[in-house]
Amino acid sequence: MTVRVRIAPSPTGLLHVGNARAALFNWLFARHTGGTFILRIDDTDLARSENEYEEDVLTGLGWLGLDWDEGVGVGGPYGTYRQSDRLDRYAEVAGLLLAAGDAYYCFCTPSELDERRKEAQAQGRPPGYDGRCRLLGDAEAGRRQEQGEAAVIRLAVPRPGVTTFDDIVRDEVRFDHDAIDDFVLVRSDGSPTYHLASTVDDVDYQITHVARGEDLLSSTPKHILITGAMGGSVPTYAHLPLLFGPDGKKLSKRHGDVSLKAYRDGGFLPEAMFNYMCLLGWSYEAETTVFTREQAIERFDLSAVSKNAAIFDPEKLEWMNGVYIRALDPADFIDRAFPLVEDELGRELSGAEREQVVALGPLVQERVKLLTEVPEMMTFLFEGALSYDETSWRKVMETETTPSALDAAIDRLTAVGEWVAADIEAELRAMLDELELNARKGLQPIRVATTGSTVSPPLFETLEVLGREVTLHRLRAARAKL
Ligand code: GLU
């Protein structure tokens, strides 16, 4: 049997990291087994589905390198893989289930249902649908239907009964049918519910394994019942543990960004995100947290996914991002830095400026955890009139010893023979000795005067890249401003 798995996002919002993790696990499983990874778009909720969100899904998966073999955008034997294009098929299946007696029309109005639900609750009975219209009989149902009375179609859940399945992650799961009401397949406006559309697609697309979030666990017996009524073969299910924040509560906006886009835009490398997300419910090896895509593919197994909640910890992710940034080939890092610096400056870099970025690149690469930190560590190179970070200025420049330190630095740096970091350092250290200043008192003013802030790449190398002329010009400008 060839594995066929799918990810089925609804384009009603930005791709959530939880869904991205589900996509990753499905992709890894497909790549490990030589199977097929399918992207389906669940856009039956036309009012809330937006093109922009579908785009976000495609871009997000592409960014993570999760290529799909069939589905939206790439095609395949089953049409467009968009549910909105398959409404006829869902209606057809509903018709077949009606004809076979596995489904029935229900004419109960929302207010009647509401009233009966309240009554049931007051009497301590389960609040689900009570099955009233199941007893109507075909003749009566047909008559009311023809008269144009609004109706939904419900599945006739076999009673008594039990649905069990062997979940790859959770082992045997059991649902008594007493706990499943006759749920809706088709709404009164003719639109299919998620349960119907998703199940019909899983059957038609011959999905072999459904790996999705544990929040859908209680939907699974419904899907198995529909599959059975359709005469389809039931896929193997794997319910992935939900994501929690570091405080042990279910991951939500309270914890910070939950969309993949926020991380795409936030200076994270897709390689780091990929690696980190692998660890959300799975582990490569107890002691190994950093590994390549190929290693993950080689080892990944759905049956090794843990039942325990997975903690999504942005701090750990940031740490891992730093590891990945430092491991980049310096040329690769610089290629990624160019556009970020140009974006920040709002113009293209000249050839000479690009050389400065190349020269400073390795020093910055060692110091950032996010690519978004790169521009602030580089753009000071290219500012005509340097803007100073206010706090840095107050803390460092308004100190008694700063004027004499700047004066001495200007004299000594004017006299440096060759403008290289080692000689610049020798001169400035001699200045510290002469004025009996420690590095903080003597060198920080030079840093703020030349880079605008106390946070910058190492000073002597930075001055070398900045060049003698600009360095002296900036030191004098800062001295004059004191
Ligand atoms: N469209 C559903 C969702 O985004 C798909 C769930 C499933 O994988 O069945 O939650």
PDB file of N, CA and C in Angstrom, residues 6-10 40-44 83 86 90 185 192-207 210 212 216 219-220 222-224 226-227 230 235 237:
ATOM      1  N   ARG A   6      -2.627  13.807   3.734  1.00  0.00           N
ATOM      2  CA  ARG A   6      -3.038  15.141   3.287  1.00  0.00           C
ATOM      3  C   ARG A   6      -2.978  16.134   4.428  1.00  0.00           C
ATOM      4  N   ILE A   7      -2.897  17.388   4.029  1.00  0.00           N
ATOM      5  CA  ILE A   7      -3.094  18.478   4.974  1.00  0.00           C
ATOM      6  C   ILE A   7      -4.241  19.275   4.366  1.00  0.00           C
ATOM      7  N   ALA A   8      -5.164  19.713   5.231  1.00  0.00           N
ATOM      8  CA  ALA A   8      -6.405  20.278   4.695  1.00  0.00           C
ATOM      9  C   ALA A   8      -6.775  21.577   5.382  1.00  0.00           C
ATOM     10  N   PRO A   9      -5.966  22.609   5.245  1.00  0.00           N
ATOM     11  CA  PRO A   9      -6.278  23.848   5.961  1.00  0.00           C
ATOM     12  C   PRO A   9      -7.514  24.561   5.417  1.00  0.00           C
ATOM     13  N   SER A  10      -8.201  25.252   6.317  1.00  0.00           N
ATOM     14  CA  SER A  10      -9.307  26.118   5.914  1.00  0.00           C
ATOM     15  C   SER A  10      -8.731  27.522   5.749  1.00  0.00           C
ATOM     16  N   ARG A  40      -4.957  19.894   0.252  1.00  0.00           N
ATOM     17  CA  ARG A  40      -6.358  20.154  -0.080  1.00  0.00           C
ATOM     18  C   ARG A  40      -6.755  21.442   0.629  1.00  0.00           C
ATOM     19  N   ILE A  41      -7.605  22.206   0.009  1.00  0.00           N
ATOM     20  CA  ILE A  41      -8.060  23.433   0.674  1.00  0.00           C
ATOM     21  C   ILE A  41      -9.526  23.279   1.053  1.00  0.00           C
ATOM     22  N   ASP A  42      -9.800  23.379   2.345  1.00  0.00           N
ATOM     23  CA  ASP A  42     -11.162  23.214   2.867  1.00  0.00           C
ATOM     24  C   ASP A  42     -11.874  24.563   2.893  1.00  0.00           C
ATOM     25  N   ASP A  43     -12.376  24.946   1.720  1.00  0.00           N
ATOM     26  CA  ASP A  43     -12.962  26.289   1.614  1.00  0.00           C
ATOM     27  C   ASP A  43     -14.476  26.253   1.427  1.00  0.00           C
ATOM     28  N   THR A  44     -15.141  25.330   2.141  1.00  0.00           N
ATOM     29  CA  THR A  44     -16.604  25.289   1.986  1.00  0.00           C
ATOM     30  C   THR A  44     -17.265  26.465   2.691  1.00  0.00           C
ATOM     31  N   GLN A  83     -12.386  22.281  -1.960  1.00  0.00           N
ATOM     32  CA  GLN A  83     -13.709  21.734  -1.654  1.00  0.00           C
ATOM     33  C   GLN A  83     -14.832  22.520  -2.327  1.00  0.00           C
ATOM     34  N   ARG A  86     -16.280  20.962  -5.307  1.00  0.00           N
ATOM     35  CA  ARG A  86     -16.795  19.591  -5.215  1.00  0.00           C
ATOM     36  C   ARG A  86     -18.161  19.520  -4.535  1.00  0.00           C
ATOM     37  N   TYR A  90     -20.464  16.200  -2.889  1.00  0.00           N
ATOM     38  CA  TYR A  90     -20.946  16.031  -1.510  1.00  0.00           C
ATOM     39  C   TYR A  90     -22.462  15.821  -1.515  1.00  0.00           C
ATOM     40  N   LEU A 185     -25.058  16.487   8.191  1.00  0.00           N
ATOM     41  CA  LEU A 185     -24.169  16.281   7.033  1.00  0.00           C
ATOM     42  C   LEU A 185     -24.306  17.432   6.048  1.00  0.00           C
ATOM     43  N   PRO A 192     -22.434  21.465   2.568  1.00  0.00           N
ATOM     44  CA  PRO A 192     -22.000  20.303   3.359  1.00  0.00           C
ATOM     45  C   PRO A 192     -21.297  20.772   4.637  1.00  0.00           C
ATOM     46  N   THR A 193     -21.376  19.971   5.690  1.00  0.00           N
ATOM     47  CA  THR A 193     -20.594  20.291   6.890  1.00  0.00           C
ATOM     48  C   THR A 193     -19.166  19.789   6.687  1.00  0.00           C
ATOM     49  N   TYR A 194     -18.290  20.238   7.583  1.00  0.00           N
ATOM     50  CA  TYR A 194     -16.901  19.757   7.564  1.00  0.00           C
ATOM     51  C   TYR A 194     -16.861  18.233   7.597  1.00  0.00           C
ATOM     52  N   HIS A 195     -17.703  17.627   8.457  1.00  0.00           N
ATOM     53  CA  HIS A 195     -17.653  16.167   8.595  1.00  0.00           C
ATOM     54  C   HIS A 195     -17.903  15.471   7.265  1.00  0.00           C
ATOM     55  N   LEU A 196     -18.912  15.931   6.540  1.00  0.00           N
ATOM     56  CA  LEU A 196     -19.232  15.267   5.271  1.00  0.00           C
ATOM     57  C   LEU A 196     -18.145  15.539   4.229  1.00  0.00           C
ATOM     58  N   ALA A 197     -17.813  16.821   4.029  1.00  0.00           N
ATOM     59  CA  ALA A 197     -16.882  17.164   2.952  1.00  0.00           C
ATOM     60  C   ALA A 197     -15.520  16.517   3.186  1.00  0.00           C
ATOM     61  N   SER A 198     -15.047  16.599   4.416  1.00  0.00           N
ATOM     62  CA  SER A 198     -13.723  16.074   4.720  1.00  0.00           C
ATOM     63  C   SER A 198     -13.681  14.559   4.510  1.00  0.00           C
ATOM     64  N   THR A 199     -14.747  13.887   4.963  1.00  0.00           N
ATOM     65  CA  THR A 199     -14.748  12.431   4.846  1.00  0.00           C
ATOM     66  C   THR A 199     -14.861  11.991   3.383  1.00  0.00           C
ATOM     67  N   VAL A 200     -15.736  12.662   2.633  1.00  0.00           N
ATOM     68  CA  VAL A 200     -15.882  12.292   1.218  1.00  0.00           C
ATOM     69  C   VAL A 200     -14.538  12.465   0.510  1.00  0.00           C
ATOM     70  N   ASP A 201     -13.855  13.551   0.811  1.00  0.00           N
ATOM     71  CA  ASP A 201     -12.551  13.770   0.176  1.00  0.00           C
ATOM     72  C   ASP A 201     -11.540  12.711   0.596  1.00  0.00           C
ATOM     73  N   ASP A 202     -11.497  12.404   1.882  1.00  0.00           N
ATOM     74  CA  ASP A 202     -10.532  11.402   2.331  1.00  0.00           C
ATOM     75  C   ASP A 202     -10.787  10.054   1.647  1.00  0.00           C
ATOM     76  N   VAL A 203     -12.077   9.721   1.480  1.00  0.00           N
ATOM     77  CA  VAL A 203     -12.399   8.458   0.808  1.00  0.00           C
ATOM     78  C   VAL A 203     -12.035   8.553  -0.683  1.00  0.00           C
ATOM     79  N   ASP A 204     -12.507   9.607  -1.355  1.00  0.00           N
ATOM     80  CA  ASP A 204     -12.290   9.725  -2.797  1.00  0.00           C
ATOM     81  C   ASP A 204     -10.801   9.820  -3.154  1.00  0.00           C
ATOM     82  N   TYR A 205     -10.051  10.544  -2.333  1.00  0.00           N
ATOM     83  CA  TYR A 205      -8.619  10.729  -2.630  1.00  0.00           C
ATOM     84  C   TYR A 205      -7.765   9.555  -2.152  1.00  0.00           C
ATOM     85  N   GLN A 206      -8.464   8.528  -1.628  1.00  0.00           N
ATOM     86  CA  GLN A 206      -7.795   7.310  -1.156  1.00  0.00           C
ATOM     87  C   GLN A 206      -6.706   7.592  -0.126  1.00  0.00           C
ATOM     88  N   ILE A 207      -7.070   8.447   0.820  1.00  0.00           N
ATOM     89  CA  ILE A 207      -6.136   8.782   1.902  1.00  0.00           C
ATOM     90  C   ILE A 207      -5.948   7.550   2.791  1.00  0.00           C
ATOM     91  N   VAL A 210      -4.586   9.646   8.296  1.00  0.00           N
ATOM     92  CA  VAL A 210      -4.983  11.016   8.621  1.00  0.00           C
ATOM     93  C   VAL A 210      -4.265  11.403   9.918  1.00  0.00           C
ATOM     94  N   ARG A 212      -3.655  14.501  12.257  1.00  0.00           N
ATOM     95  CA  ARG A 212      -4.161  15.854  12.498  1.00  0.00           C
ATOM     96  C   ARG A 212      -4.239  16.095  13.994  1.00  0.00           C
ATOM     97  N   LEU A 216      -9.414  17.305  16.987  1.00  0.00           N
ATOM     98  CA  LEU A 216     -10.402  16.696  16.096  1.00  0.00           C
ATOM     99  C   LEU A 216     -10.728  15.246  16.478  1.00  0.00           C
ATOM    100  N   SER A 219     -14.237  14.168  16.406  1.00  0.00           N
ATOM    101  CA  SER A 219     -14.859  14.128  15.077  1.00  0.00           C
ATOM    102  C   SER A 219     -14.591  12.795  14.383  1.00  0.00           C
ATOM    103  N   THR A 220     -13.540  12.129  14.807  1.00  0.00           N
ATOM    104  CA  THR A 220     -13.110  10.935  14.076  1.00  0.00           C
ATOM    105  C   THR A 220     -14.153   9.808  14.034  1.00  0.00           C
ATOM    106  N   LYS A 222     -17.253  10.122  13.906  1.00  0.00           N
ATOM    107  CA  LYS A 222     -18.242  10.570  12.913  1.00  0.00           C
ATOM    108  C   LYS A 222     -17.727  10.287  11.513  1.00  0.00           C
ATOM    109  N   HIS A 223     -16.458  10.553  11.309  1.00  0.00           N
ATOM    110  CA  HIS A 223     -15.888  10.334   9.973  1.00  0.00           C
ATOM    111  C   HIS A 223     -15.831   8.844   9.645  1.00  0.00           C
ATOM    112  N   ILE A 224     -15.564   8.053  10.673  1.00  0.00           N
ATOM    113  CA  ILE A 224     -15.520   6.600  10.443  1.00  0.00           C
ATOM    114  C   ILE A 224     -16.920   6.086  10.095  1.00  0.00           C
ATOM    115  N   ILE A 226     -19.336   7.813   8.622  1.00  0.00           N
ATOM    116  CA  ILE A 226     -19.670   8.224   7.241  1.00  0.00           C
ATOM    117  C   ILE A 226     -18.916   7.338   6.245  1.00  0.00           C
ATOM    118  N   THR A 227     -17.648   7.098   6.539  1.00  0.00           N
ATOM    119  CA  THR A 227     -16.845   6.252   5.644  1.00  0.00           C
ATOM    120  C   THR A 227     -17.492   4.885   5.491  1.00  0.00           C
ATOM    121  N   MET A 230     -20.466   4.979   3.323  1.00  0.00           N
ATOM    122  CA  MET A 230     -20.093   5.144   1.902  1.00  0.00           C
ATOM    123  C   MET A 230     -19.478   3.873   1.327  1.00  0.00           C
ATOM    124  N   PRO A 235      -9.273   5.147   6.897  1.00  0.00           N
ATOM    125  CA  PRO A 235      -7.831   5.382   7.015  1.00  0.00           C
ATOM    126  C   PRO A 235      -7.336   5.114   8.433  1.00  0.00           C
ATOM    127  N   TYR A 237      -5.697   6.570  11.703  1.00  0.00           N
ATOM    128  CA  TYR A 237      -5.644   7.916  12.280  1.00  0.00           C
ATOM    129  C   TYR A 237      -4.468   8.082  13.231  1.00  0.00           C
TER     130      TYR A 237
END
